[in-house]
Tab-separated table of C-alpha atoms and ligand atoms in Angstrom:
chain	number	residue	atom	x	y	z
F	1	UNK	CA	-14.428	61.959	-122.845
F	2	UNK	CA	-12.045	63.134	-120.130
F	3	UNK	CA	-8.880	61.049	-119.772
F	4	UNK	CA	-6.844	61.218	-116.587
F	5	UNK	CA	-3.230	62.319	-116.917
F	6	UNK	CA	-0.013	60.459	-116.151
F	7	UNK	CA	0.224	61.026	-112.403
F	8	UNK	CA	-3.502	60.706	-111.604
F	9	UNK	CA	-3.563	57.370	-113.399
F	10	UNK	CA	-0.479	56.049	-111.594
F	11	UNK	CA	-1.696	57.201	-108.165
F	12	UNK	CA	-5.031	55.446	-108.459
F	13	UNK	CA	-4.116	52.396	-110.544
F	14	UNK	CA	-3.727	50.034	-107.574
F	15	UNK	CA	-7.338	50.680	-106.534
F	16	UNK	CA	-8.561	48.949	-109.676
F	17	UNK	CA	-7.960	45.687	-107.864
F	18	UNK	CA	-9.644	45.188	-104.487
F	19	UNK	CA	-7.715	46.922	-101.714
F	20	UNK	CA	-8.036	45.037	-98.435
F	21	UNK	CA	-9.886	46.734	-95.543
F	22	UNK	CA	-10.304	49.877	-97.615
F	23	UNK	CA	-6.635	50.730	-97.138
F	24	UNK	CA	-5.902	53.781	-99.279
F	25	UNK	CA	-2.364	52.575	-99.878
F	26	UNK	CA	-1.960	49.078	-101.274
F	27	UNK	CA	-0.771	46.704	-98.510
F	28	UNK	CA	2.401	44.648	-98.991
F	29	UNK	CA	2.055	40.862	-99.379
F	30	UNK	CA	5.224	39.040	-98.404
F	31	UNK	CA	3.481	35.623	-98.355
F	32	UNK	CA	5.387	32.966	-100.317
F	33	UNK	CA	2.317	30.875	-101.119
F	34	UNK	CA	-1.405	31.372	-101.642
F	35	UNK	CA	-4.104	28.966	-100.411
F	36	UNK	CA	-7.555	28.260	-101.848
F	37	UNK	CA	-10.749	27.011	-100.176
F	38	UNK	CA	-11.592	24.885	-103.199
F	39	UNK	CA	-8.897	22.641	-104.725
F	40	UNK	CA	-10.505	23.140	-108.141
F	41	UNK	CA	-9.777	26.841	-107.859
F	42	UNK	CA	-6.101	26.074	-107.102
F	43	UNK	CA	-5.972	23.838	-110.181
F	44	UNK	CA	-7.632	26.541	-112.297
F	45	UNK	CA	-4.977	29.094	-111.317
F	46	UNK	CA	-2.210	26.609	-112.192
F	47	UNK	CA	-3.927	26.127	-115.536
F	48	UNK	CA	-3.899	29.819	-116.422
F	49	UNK	CA	-6.694	31.565	-114.521
F	50	UNK	CA	-5.560	34.902	-112.998
F	51	UNK	CA	-4.419	34.417	-109.398
F	52	UNK	CA	-1.429	33.537	-107.241
F	53	UNK	CA	0.216	30.229	-106.431
F	54	UNK	CA	3.842	30.602	-105.389
F	55	UNK	CA	5.541	33.981	-105.061
F	56	UNK	CA	8.312	33.142	-107.525
F	57	UNK	CA	5.677	33.831	-110.212
F	58	UNK	CA	4.320	36.975	-108.578
F	59	UNK	CA	2.366	38.353	-105.643
F	60	UNK	CA	-0.435	40.926	-105.253
F	61	UNK	CA	2.339	43.441	-104.514
F	62	UNK	CA	4.275	42.822	-107.735
F	63	UNK	CA	0.997	42.724	-109.651
F	64	UNK	CA	0.035	46.174	-108.328
F	65	UNK	CA	3.447	47.541	-109.356
F	66	UNK	CA	3.176	45.885	-112.769
F	67	UNK	CA	-0.200	47.588	-113.274
F	68	UNK	CA	1.425	50.974	-112.560
F	69	UNK	CA	4.293	50.388	-114.985
F	70	UNK	CA	1.885	49.021	-117.577
F	71	UNK	CA	-0.222	52.195	-117.330
F	72	UNK	CA	2.895	54.333	-117.692
F	73	UNK	CA	3.929	52.474	-120.839
F	74	UNK	CA	0.426	52.082	-122.238
F	75	UNK	CA	1.239	48.364	-122.540
F	76	UNK	CA	-0.792	45.188	-122.908
F	77	UNK	CA	1.017	43.466	-120.031
F	78	UNK	CA	4.010	43.934	-117.750
F	79	UNK	CA	6.144	41.454	-115.794
F	80	UNK	CA	8.471	42.595	-113.010
F	81	UNK	CA	11.919	41.203	-112.176
F	82	UNK	CA	14.436	41.403	-109.329
F	83	UNK	CA	16.603	43.870	-111.286
F	84	UNK	CA	16.779	45.476	-114.703
F	85	UNK	CA	19.496	42.967	-115.634
F	86	UNK	CA	17.225	40.057	-114.684
F	87	UNK	CA	14.569	41.562	-116.976
F	88	UNK	CA	17.032	41.902	-119.875
F	89	UNK	CA	18.414	38.394	-119.258
F	90	UNK	CA	14.874	37.034	-119.372
F	91	UNK	CA	14.157	38.753	-122.705
F	92	UNK	CA	17.338	37.598	-124.409
F	93	UNK	CA	17.619	34.058	-123.031
F	94	UNK	CA	13.961	33.093	-123.328
F	95	UNK	CA	13.418	34.491	-126.840
F	96	UNK	CA	16.768	33.826	-128.569
F	97	UNK	CA	18.420	30.499	-129.313
F	98	UNK	CA	21.743	29.264	-130.680
F	99	UNK	CA	22.046	30.349	-134.313
F	100	UNK	CA	19.675	33.305	-133.988
F	101	UNK	CA	20.974	36.761	-134.830
F	102	UNK	CA	20.517	39.928	-132.775
F	103	UNK	CA	21.258	43.463	-133.966
F	104	UNK	CA	22.254	45.586	-130.980
F	105	UNK	CA	23.229	49.171	-130.462
F	106	UNK	CA	26.949	49.419	-129.711
F	107	UNK	CA	26.234	52.123	-127.118
F	108	UNK	CA	24.781	50.075	-124.289
F	109	UNK	CA	24.903	49.954	-120.509
F	110	UNK	CA	28.159	48.244	-119.430
F	111	UNK	CA	26.553	45.230	-117.788
F	112	UNK	CA	24.252	44.781	-120.801
F	113	UNK	CA	27.389	44.723	-122.951
F	114	UNK	CA	28.765	41.972	-120.702
F	115	UNK	CA	25.458	40.034	-120.839
F	116	UNK	CA	25.528	40.191	-124.643
F	117	UNK	CA	29.034	38.696	-124.438
F	118	UNK	CA	27.537	35.734	-122.557
F	119	UNK	CA	24.904	35.335	-125.278
F	120	UNK	CA	27.682	35.206	-127.888
F	121	UNK	CA	29.276	32.341	-125.940
F	122	UNK	CA	25.921	30.539	-125.953
F	123	UNK	CA	25.849	30.699	-129.752
F	124	UNK	CA	23.684	33.738	-130.450
F	125	UNK	CA	25.136	35.875	-133.249
F	126	UNK	CA	25.245	39.612	-132.541
F	127	UNK	CA	26.072	42.565	-134.764
F	128	UNK	CA	26.786	45.816	-132.921
F	129	UNK	CA	25.851	48.949	-134.843
F	130	UNK	CA	25.733	52.682	-134.282
F	131	UNK	CA	21.986	52.888	-133.615
F	132	UNK	CA	21.926	56.660	-134.053
F	133	UNK	CA	22.010	55.723	-137.763
F	134	UNK	CA	19.082	53.480	-138.717
F	135	UNK	CA	20.774	52.635	-142.042
F	136	UNK	CA	23.350	50.655	-140.041
F	137	UNK	CA	20.567	48.653	-138.424
F	138	UNK	CA	19.037	47.887	-141.817
F	139	UNK	CA	22.410	46.890	-143.280
F	140	UNK	CA	23.077	44.474	-140.398
F	141	UNK	CA	19.900	42.429	-140.883
F	142	UNK	CA	20.493	38.817	-141.960
F	143	UNK	CA	18.108	35.957	-142.792
F	144	UNK	CA	18.457	34.639	-139.188
F	145	UNK	CA	17.904	38.044	-137.512
F	146	UNK	CA	15.125	37.834	-134.933
F	147	UNK	CA	15.531	40.880	-132.748
F	148	UNK	CA	16.819	44.463	-132.629
F	149	UNK	CA	17.871	45.978	-129.305
F	150	UNK	CA	18.626	49.571	-128.394
F	151	UNK	CA	18.537	51.969	-125.477
F	152	UNK	CA	16.811	55.331	-125.873
F	153	UNK	CA	19.526	57.689	-124.607
F	154	UNK	CA	22.832	55.863	-124.182
F	155	UNK	CA	24.818	56.079	-120.991
F	156	UNK	CA	27.211	57.917	-120.607
F	157	UNK	CA	27.679	59.268	-124.159
F	158	UNK	CA	23.993	60.343	-124.418
F	159	UNK	CA	23.687	59.180	-128.040
F	160	UNK	CA	20.017	59.110	-129.040
F	161	UNK	CA	19.060	56.105	-131.176
F	162	UNK	CA	17.042	56.632	-134.359
F	163	UNK	CA	14.137	55.025	-132.528
F	164	UNK	CA	11.319	55.809	-134.957
F	165	UNK	CA	13.072	54.681	-138.139
F	166	UNK	CA	14.386	51.514	-136.448
F	167	UNK	CA	10.757	50.814	-135.509
F	168	UNK	CA	9.706	51.094	-139.154
F	169	UNK	CA	12.491	48.718	-140.206
F	170	UNK	CA	11.476	46.170	-137.551
F	171	UNK	CA	7.834	46.306	-138.656
F	172	UNK	CA	8.793	45.895	-142.311
F	173	UNK	CA	11.109	42.934	-141.537
F	174	UNK	CA	8.838	41.481	-138.804
F	175	UNK	CA	11.588	41.647	-136.146
F	176	UNK	CA	11.096	41.837	-132.389
F	177	UNK	CA	12.025	45.389	-131.385
F	178	UNK	CA	13.286	45.678	-127.811
F	179	UNK	CA	13.820	49.129	-126.295
F	180	UNK	CA	15.545	49.784	-122.950
F	181	UNK	CA	13.632	52.871	-121.754
F	182	UNK	CA	15.535	53.277	-118.465
F	183	UNK	CA	17.247	56.598	-119.211
F	184	UNK	CA	14.115	58.287	-120.496
F	185	UNK	CA	11.476	56.596	-118.307
F	186	UNK	CA	7.905	56.311	-119.585
F	187	UNK	CA	7.276	59.898	-118.449
F	188	UNK	CA	9.540	61.192	-121.225
F	189	UNK	CA	8.967	58.525	-123.820
F	190	UNK	CA	6.678	55.622	-124.671
F	191	UNK	CA	8.504	53.214	-127.004
F	192	UNK	CA	5.131	51.785	-128.122
F	193	UNK	CA	4.771	55.032	-130.089
F	194	UNK	CA	7.701	54.037	-132.330
F	195	UNK	CA	6.577	50.442	-132.756
F	196	UNK	CA	8.560	48.708	-129.980
F	197	UNK	CA	7.491	45.125	-129.267
F	198	UNK	CA	8.954	44.898	-125.761
F	199	UNK	CA	10.027	47.689	-123.413
F	200	UNK	CA	12.482	47.166	-120.553
F	201	UNK	CA	12.683	49.575	-117.641
F	202	UNK	CA	15.145	49.289	-114.778
F	203	UNK	CA	12.864	50.168	-111.875
F	204	UNK	CA	15.977	50.763	-109.759
F	205	UNK	CA	16.497	54.061	-111.560
F	206	UNK	CA	13.950	56.845	-112.163
F	207	UNK	CA	10.758	54.831	-111.621
F	208	UNK	CA	11.684	53.760	-108.068
F	209	UNK	CA	13.734	56.907	-107.853
F	210	UNK	CA	14.982	56.849	-104.261
F	211	UNK	CA	17.961	54.510	-104.393
F	212	UNK	CA	16.386	52.084	-101.927
F	213	UNK	CA	15.216	49.186	-104.075
F	214	UNK	CA	16.258	47.247	-107.170
F	215	UNK	CA	13.799	46.045	-109.794
F	216	UNK	CA	13.159	45.662	-113.500
F	217	UNK	CA	10.152	45.308	-115.769
F	218	UNK	CA	9.312	44.041	-119.232
F	219	UNK	CA	6.245	45.544	-120.888
F	220	UNK	CA	4.646	43.995	-123.941
F	221	UNK	CA	3.203	46.722	-126.155
F	222	UNK	CA	0.958	44.238	-127.962
F	223	UNK	CA	2.334	45.370	-131.325
F	224	UNK	CA	4.186	42.174	-132.220
F	225	UNK	CA	2.324	39.117	-133.482
F	226	UNK	CA	4.236	36.144	-132.063
F	227	UNK	CA	2.416	33.555	-134.199
F	228	UNK	CA	5.286	33.530	-136.703
F	229	UNK	CA	8.042	33.539	-134.076
F	230	UNK	CA	9.515	30.040	-134.050
F	231	UNK	CA	11.017	30.155	-130.551
F	232	UNK	CA	7.699	30.184	-128.681
F	233	UNK	CA	7.101	26.852	-126.954
F	234	UNK	CA	3.905	24.984	-127.795
F	235	UNK	CA	2.612	25.375	-124.201
F	236	UNK	CA	2.587	29.177	-124.547
F	237	UNK	CA	0.858	29.296	-127.943
F	238	UNK	CA	-2.520	29.869	-126.299
F	239	UNK	CA	-4.864	32.840	-126.387
F	240	UNK	CA	-4.212	35.880	-128.612
F	241	UNK	CA	-0.803	35.504	-130.300
F	242	UNK	CA	0.193	39.064	-129.357
F	243	UNK	CA	0.537	37.840	-125.723
F	244	UNK	CA	2.671	34.733	-126.300
F	245	UNK	CA	6.047	36.445	-125.969
F	246	UNK	CA	5.318	37.884	-122.531
F	247	UNK	CA	3.863	34.579	-121.323
F	248	UNK	CA	7.112	32.847	-122.278
F	249	UNK	CA	9.219	35.583	-120.640
F	250	UNK	CA	7.189	35.192	-117.438
F	251	UNK	CA	7.141	31.391	-117.352
F	252	UNK	CA	10.806	30.935	-118.243
F	253	UNK	CA	12.234	34.114	-116.720
F	254	UNK	CA	10.352	34.067	-113.411
F	255	UNK	CA	9.144	30.514	-112.838
F	256	UNK	CA	12.177	28.669	-114.245
F	257	UNK	CA	15.061	31.123	-113.792
F	258	UNK	CA	13.725	32.714	-110.615
F	259	UNK	CA	14.670	36.346	-111.228
F	260	UNK	CA	11.703	37.392	-109.099
F	261	UNK	CA	11.103	40.785	-107.508
F	262	UNK	CA	10.323	40.386	-103.791
F	263	UNK	CA	7.317	42.118	-102.232
F	264	UNK	CA	9.236	44.643	-100.150
F	265	UNK	CA	11.269	46.251	-102.954
F	266	UNK	CA	8.177	46.081	-105.188
F	267	UNK	CA	6.276	48.076	-102.588
F	268	UNK	CA	9.027	50.689	-102.269
F	269	UNK	CA	9.230	51.061	-106.033
F	270	UNK	CA	5.449	51.430	-106.297
F	271	UNK	CA	5.522	54.280	-103.767
F	272	UNK	CA	8.426	55.937	-105.569
F	273	UNK	CA	6.670	55.586	-108.927
F	274	UNK	CA	3.848	57.856	-107.766
F	275	UNK	CA	6.123	60.904	-108.006
F	276	UNK	CA	7.939	59.957	-111.217
F	277	UNK	CA	6.499	62.910	-113.153
F	278	UNK	CA	7.411	65.435	-110.456
F	279	UNK	CA	10.932	64.145	-109.954
F	280	UNK	CA	11.660	63.635	-113.625
F	281	UNK	CA	10.658	67.207	-114.476
F	282	UNK	CA	13.168	68.435	-111.870
F	283	UNK	CA	15.909	66.026	-112.994
F	284	UNK	CA	15.474	67.317	-116.554
F	285	UNK	CA	15.414	71.002	-115.579
F	286	UNK	CA	18.489	70.693	-113.338
F	287	UNK	CA	20.402	68.697	-115.937
F	288	UNK	CA	19.697	71.254	-118.682
F	289	UNK	CA	20.799	74.145	-116.445
F	290	UNK	CA	23.951	72.291	-115.411
F	291	UNK	CA	24.776	71.262	-118.999
F	292	UNK	CA	24.479	74.885	-120.184
F	293	UNK	CA	26.595	76.118	-117.286
F	294	UNK	CA	29.347	73.529	-117.763
F	295	UNK	CA	29.438	73.939	-121.541
F	296	UNK	CA	30.997	77.384	-121.184
F	297	UNK	CA	33.154	76.612	-118.137
F	298	UNK	CA	36.941	76.782	-118.707
F	299	UNK	CA	37.412	73.567	-116.714
F	300	UNK	CA	35.281	71.562	-119.137
F	301	UNK	CA	36.227	70.376	-122.648
F	302	UNK	CA	32.889	68.927	-123.721
F	303	UNK	CA	29.431	68.247	-122.354
F	304	UNK	CA	27.347	65.390	-123.707
F	305	UNK	CA	23.669	66.173	-123.172
F	306	UNK	CA	20.843	65.869	-125.734
F	307	UNK	CA	19.321	69.132	-124.503
F	308	UNK	CA	22.252	71.178	-125.815
F	309	UNK	CA	21.748	72.650	-129.280
F	310	UNK	CA	25.152	71.318	-130.358
F	311	UNK	CA	24.341	67.682	-129.485
F	312	UNK	CA	24.342	65.598	-132.713
F	313	UNK	CA	20.829	64.236	-132.041
F	314	UNK	CA	19.373	67.320	-130.346
F	315	UNK	CA	16.523	67.768	-132.837
F	316	UNK	CA	15.655	64.062	-132.755
F	317	UNK	CA	15.614	64.018	-128.953
F	318	UNK	CA	13.414	67.115	-128.860
F	319	UNK	CA	10.925	65.493	-131.244
F	320	UNK	CA	10.899	62.055	-129.602
F	321	UNK	CA	10.941	63.084	-125.945
F	322	UNK	CA	8.732	66.176	-126.011
F	323	UNK	CA	11.634	68.613	-125.537
F	324	UNK	CA	12.694	66.869	-122.326
F	325	UNK	CA	16.200	65.487	-122.279
F	326	UNK	CA	16.716	63.439	-119.127
F	327	UNK	CA	18.923	63.669	-116.073
F	328	UNK	CA	22.214	62.238	-117.277
F	329	UNK	CA	25.281	64.198	-118.409
F	330	UNK	CA	28.637	63.105	-119.745
F	331	UNK	CA	31.292	65.705	-118.929
F	332	UNK	CA	34.779	65.618	-120.453
F	333	UNK	CA	37.157	67.706	-118.402
F	334	UNK	CA	39.614	70.213	-119.874
F	335	UNK	CA	43.285	69.256	-120.274
F	336	UNK	CA	45.001	69.713	-116.961
F	337	UNK	CA	41.896	69.044	-114.858
F	338	UNK	CA	42.394	65.662	-113.221
F	339	UNK	CA	39.160	63.686	-112.961
F	340	UNK	CA	39.976	62.287	-109.518
F	341	UNK	CA	41.011	65.697	-108.176
F	342	UNK	CA	37.779	67.179	-109.543
F	343	UNK	CA	35.534	64.504	-108.049
F	344	UNK	CA	37.270	64.732	-104.665
F	345	UNK	CA	36.467	68.452	-104.530
F	346	UNK	CA	32.695	68.027	-104.965
F	347	UNK	CA	30.748	68.621	-101.737
F	348	UNK	CA	27.089	67.977	-102.545
F	349	UNK	CA	27.472	65.623	-105.451
F	350	UNK	CA	28.197	62.120	-104.199
F	351	UNK	CA	30.862	59.926	-105.738
F	352	UNK	CA	28.814	56.848	-106.410
F	353	UNK	CA	27.605	54.639	-109.186
F	354	UNK	CA	23.865	54.391	-109.937
F	355	UNK	CA	21.609	56.917	-111.625
F	356	UNK	CA	18.107	58.222	-111.194
F	357	UNK	CA	18.455	58.828	-107.456
F	358	UNK	CA	17.069	61.998	-105.889
F	359	UNK	CA	20.696	62.923	-105.027
F	360	UNK	CA	23.226	63.939	-107.659
F	361	UNK	CA	25.865	61.275	-108.269
F	362	UNK	CA	29.108	61.355	-110.265
F	363	UNK	CA	31.811	58.877	-111.213
F	364	UNK	CA	34.840	58.604	-113.540
F	365	UNK	CA	33.235	56.333	-116.178
F	366	UNK	CA	36.352	54.873	-117.852
F	367	UNK	CA	37.899	53.957	-114.494
F	368	UNK	CA	34.797	52.357	-112.961
F	369	UNK	CA	31.729	51.065	-114.813
F	370	UNK	CA	33.547	50.834	-118.163
F	371	UNK	CA	36.880	49.622	-116.772
F	372	UNK	CA	36.413	45.888	-117.312
F	373	UNK	CA	35.772	46.136	-121.062
F	374	UNK	CA	39.208	47.608	-121.868
F	375	UNK	CA	40.462	50.630	-123.800
F	376	UNK	CA	39.584	49.454	-127.301
F	377	UNK	CA	35.889	48.816	-126.606
F	378	UNK	CA	35.721	52.086	-124.622
F	379	UNK	CA	36.987	53.923	-127.678
F	380	UNK	CA	34.353	52.232	-129.856
F	381	UNK	CA	31.689	53.304	-127.358
F	382	UNK	CA	33.012	56.869	-127.266
F	383	UNK	CA	34.095	56.883	-123.618
F	384	UNK	CA	37.016	59.275	-123.052
F	385	UNK	CA	39.432	58.739	-120.145
F	386	UNK	CA	38.415	62.028	-118.507
F	387	UNK	CA	34.672	61.443	-118.911
F	388	UNK	CA	32.645	62.053	-115.772
F	389	UNK	CA	29.161	60.584	-115.693
F	390	UNK	CA	26.771	62.753	-113.745
F	391	UNK	CA	23.327	61.626	-112.675
F	392	UNK	CA	21.699	64.950	-111.880
F	393	UNK	CA	19.464	64.838	-108.815
F	394	UNK	CA	16.597	67.002	-107.661
F	395	UNK	CA	18.584	69.347	-105.407
F	396	UNK	CA	18.094	73.102	-105.727
F	397	UNK	CA	19.608	74.176	-109.019
F	398	UNK	CA	21.806	76.982	-107.658
F	399	UNK	CA	23.453	74.603	-105.171
F	400	UNK	CA	24.411	72.172	-107.915
F	401	UNK	CA	25.878	74.878	-110.144
F	402	UNK	CA	27.807	76.260	-107.184
F	403	UNK	CA	29.234	72.847	-106.291
F	404	UNK	CA	30.458	72.119	-109.827
F	405	UNK	CA	31.893	75.622	-110.154
F	406	UNK	CA	33.842	75.508	-106.904
F	407	UNK	CA	35.270	72.048	-107.716
F	408	UNK	CA	36.321	73.013	-111.272
F	409	UNK	CA	37.699	76.381	-110.236
F	410	UNK	CA	39.645	74.686	-107.438
F	411	UNK	CA	41.214	72.278	-109.968
F	412	UNK	CA	42.129	75.110	-112.370
F	413	UNK	CA	43.856	77.049	-109.596
F	414	UNK	CA	45.745	73.821	-108.816
R	1	LIG	C1	20.861	50.383	-114.633
R	1	LIG	C2	20.531	49.998	-116.009
R	1	LIG	C3	20.184	48.677	-116.323
R	1	LIG	C4	20.189	47.584	-115.290
R	1	LIG	O1	19.286	47.812	-114.263
R	1	LIG	P1	19.480	47.223	-112.774
R	1	LIG	O2	18.153	47.409	-112.163
R	1	LIG	O3	20.575	47.991	-112.114
R	1	LIG	O4	19.845	45.767	-112.947
R	1	LIG	C5	19.871	48.389	-117.632
R	1	LIG	N1	19.875	49.336	-118.587
R	1	LIG	C6	20.198	50.615	-118.324
R	1	LIG	C7	20.175	51.614	-119.417
R	1	LIG	C8	20.522	50.992	-117.029
R	1	LIG	O5	20.867	52.257	-116.765
């Protein structure tokens, strides 16, 4: 039987629900509350029937976006959040309790690192490991370990976790396996294929893609059986046990904690998501061309990019991500090239945080997003003082190469 491809499926997924007035594009629903003609129907929705009550728990607009993300991930269910951090907070705080143990990659997004610090204060034990080496994950497992967390490609060092072997370990030990798929996006990689239980995507990045809306999503792959997971409240132990975890994340994370995605950003993200495949292909192609160009440039000491043959996990990335390597580069400048001088000379590339925008963005990582954590933790995470993080956009390739060349050459000439 014919199966539609990635983009066809995403484009048409919101028509699987009724679309009002035959509108080709799903309308936006900013209503805070939803009324019913029959009070019994209202009660039924409160008691678990599909439908809407109060927008803190979702709207037709967030539901349409969730359907798109769920299709992308091949998941069993997806819940959206106000930001990627709200999605991660919901996973960790609703599923872990004081005395539980989490094994986490040591190469994580800076704000995730800070969030994990909060969890430590709340009494969750955490062991940080080099997740490029699955043996370290295995060695860190304790009797009270409940969950393993890793990103796919780490930012900004571009380390690629040993995702498949970690998945095997989690299955063998019956641990919840959480994968942050933000840097790869479901176009490059589906974590369900390596046994992930839950997948987090920051929708603010590649999926939304246009730097005009924040959002996050948690997708349940349906691979984890929550019946043996002690932290699920009695009220959520209903229906198939593979769905209990997501129910708890939604009830606690959205209804109780209120990290809800509003209709307007959800709508913008849903529109952006339609071109994920097109944009991502260009991000990847530009990033590979730029990485190869910079690798041999006298103004550059080292380029971190999984698409380069010399990258320590190049072969793994090629196998896992279908020979596509993402849009993020870490660039260490040569001695004598000042990172601020270099950045100030760029003309097209914008000096800004964020990644996954259509425009190319660059920042001095140690002095900005990784400043708060201090020198020692930066060293542990492999973040050099001269490291520039580049989020490669979808500009014309020759213009990007020209801009980097003129800025580096300008620095070398002094
Ligand atoms: C940006 C990012 C997040 C957080 O997402 P927001 O939507 O900005 O809150 C989490 N993980 C990774 C890998 C990210 O790059």
